[in-house]
Amino acid sequence: MNSRSFAIFALLMVQVLYGLNYTFAKIVMNENYVKPFALTILRVGGAAILFWLISIWLPKEKVERKDYFKFFVAAVFGVAINMLFYIKGVELTTPIHASAIITINPVLILILSSIVLKEKITGLKVLGLGLALAGALALTLFGDSDRVGDNVLLGNTFIFINSIFYSIYIILIKQLTAKYHPFTFIKWLFLFGFFMVLPFGYNQLQEVEWQVFTPYVYFLILFVVVGATFGTYLLNPIALNKLKASTVGIFIYLQPVIAGLFAIIMDADSIDSLKIVAMVLIFSGVYLVSRKSNKVN
């Protein structure tokens, strides 16, 4: 398998891991095995340990003292706020809603890039922005769930906020990812992030009754920590290093498809006309935003 083929495989696996995670994480939380902020501590702490262990066998890279603060700020947006809102949102909404809203990340990144980096937005991209945001708002405001205890409006809002903070994080780390090896960046990101999320979920972590867990529950938690956190952050840099941004952008469409199919199979969600229309709007919008302009500036 050549490097490009492996990069495509890595990118596909990232979408599969994320897609399955919506249902697995929701089962863990909704069955009251682990509350959301405690699960966030397990995700961030477990991934931090694994990345620091891997770094033992990787070439050592010196970090400039001034950049530690930049790592800290990146961890605020990319780990702490981002993951706390994400996991709480997944608890309250459905896998299809959450995974569909997540796909607007390229749209939000474009908006922020135009504001912060002064990047130009074409008329076609403006249309894409409108379509994608309309779809996300439709899901957020009018979405529903068959599960008693879900609060779809609040959950979708949390997922939307998570996407905003993740997009800010992507803008913030552009210089850092160009300067440092991805694993150098990620290990510090998760280390700082762990101490940030610890106060939010410490009490919830103390309430976990590990003795009642079945092997299946342990598998679900390991999947969330090792697969959907460590695995995705491990595979993403491989894909991004070998593939064009436009190729990477296309794969984001797979995430809600995988999440939706798996959630339906697991009886964790259902499909309806609103979800279909909203996803078509979001997919169309993200496609227009992700298209390269043929105009030569």
PDB file of C-alpha atoms in Angstrom, residues 100-115 121 125-134 136 160 163-164 167 171 252-253 281-290:
ATOM      1  CA  ALA A 100     -24.736  16.473  10.672  1.00  0.00           C
ATOM      2  CA  ILE A 101     -24.093  19.714  12.568  1.00  0.00           C
ATOM      3  CA  ILE A 102     -20.392  18.830  12.939  1.00  0.00           C
ATOM      4  CA  THR A 103     -20.015  18.909   9.137  1.00  0.00           C
ATOM      5  CA  ILE A 104     -20.427  22.704   9.114  1.00  0.00           C
ATOM      6  CA  ASN A 105     -16.887  23.055  10.522  1.00  0.00           C
ATOM      7  CA  PRO A 106     -15.438  24.022   7.090  1.00  0.00           C
ATOM      8  CA  VAL A 107     -18.104  26.723   6.830  1.00  0.00           C
ATOM      9  CA  LEU A 108     -17.274  28.177  10.234  1.00  0.00           C
ATOM     10  CA  ILE A 109     -13.550  28.013   9.478  1.00  0.00           C
ATOM     11  CA  LEU A 110     -14.171  29.993   6.275  1.00  0.00           C
ATOM     12  CA  ILE A 111     -16.114  32.661   8.204  1.00  0.00           C
ATOM     13  CA  LEU A 112     -13.390  32.956  10.834  1.00  0.00           C
ATOM     14  CA  SER A 113     -10.642  32.986   8.191  1.00  0.00           C
ATOM     15  CA  SER A 114     -12.346  35.898   6.468  1.00  0.00           C
ATOM     16  CA  ILE A 115     -12.515  37.797   9.758  1.00  0.00           C
ATOM     17  CA  ILE A 121     -15.159  35.016   0.214  1.00  0.00           C
ATOM     18  CA  LYS A 125     -19.079  30.513  -0.984  1.00  0.00           C
ATOM     19  CA  VAL A 126     -21.566  33.011   0.477  1.00  0.00           C
ATOM     20  CA  LEU A 127     -24.359  30.875  -0.985  1.00  0.00           C
ATOM     21  CA  GLY A 128     -22.723  27.809   0.554  1.00  0.00           C
ATOM     22  CA  LEU A 129     -22.530  29.549   3.926  1.00  0.00           C
ATOM     23  CA  GLY A 130     -26.227  30.354   3.785  1.00  0.00           C
ATOM     24  CA  LEU A 131     -27.278  26.824   2.832  1.00  0.00           C
ATOM     25  CA  ALA A 132     -25.130  25.115   5.453  1.00  0.00           C
ATOM     26  CA  LEU A 133     -26.156  27.448   8.269  1.00  0.00           C
ATOM     27  CA  ALA A 134     -29.829  27.123   7.267  1.00  0.00           C
ATOM     28  CA  ALA A 136     -27.763  23.500  10.873  1.00  0.00           C
ATOM     29  CA  PHE A 160     -22.968  24.011  17.336  1.00  0.00           C
ATOM     30  CA  SER A 163     -18.047  23.497  16.214  1.00  0.00           C
ATOM     31  CA  ILE A 164     -17.455  27.229  16.672  1.00  0.00           C
ATOM     32  CA  SER A 167     -13.029  26.222  14.171  1.00  0.00           C
ATOM     33  CA  ILE A 171      -7.307  29.062  12.971  1.00  0.00           C
ATOM     34  CA  ILE A 252     -16.378  14.849   6.181  1.00  0.00           C
ATOM     35  CA  TYR A 253     -19.595  13.959   4.316  1.00  0.00           C
ATOM     36  CA  LEU A 281     -28.719  21.774   2.842  1.00  0.00           C
ATOM     37  CA  ILE A 282     -25.613  21.285   4.990  1.00  0.00           C
ATOM     38  CA  PHE A 283     -23.887  18.960   2.508  1.00  0.00           C
ATOM     39  CA  SER A 284     -24.648  21.323  -0.395  1.00  0.00           C
ATOM     40  CA  GLY A 285     -23.367  24.292   1.566  1.00  0.00           C
ATOM     41  CA  VAL A 286     -20.166  22.569   2.669  1.00  0.00           C
ATOM     42  CA  TYR A 287     -19.557  21.402  -0.910  1.00  0.00           C
ATOM     43  CA  LEU A 288     -19.847  24.964  -2.263  1.00  0.00           C
ATOM     44  CA  VAL A 289     -17.621  26.328   0.500  1.00  0.00           C
ATOM     45  CA  SER A 290     -15.009  23.609  -0.086  1.00  0.00           C
TER      46      SER A 290
END
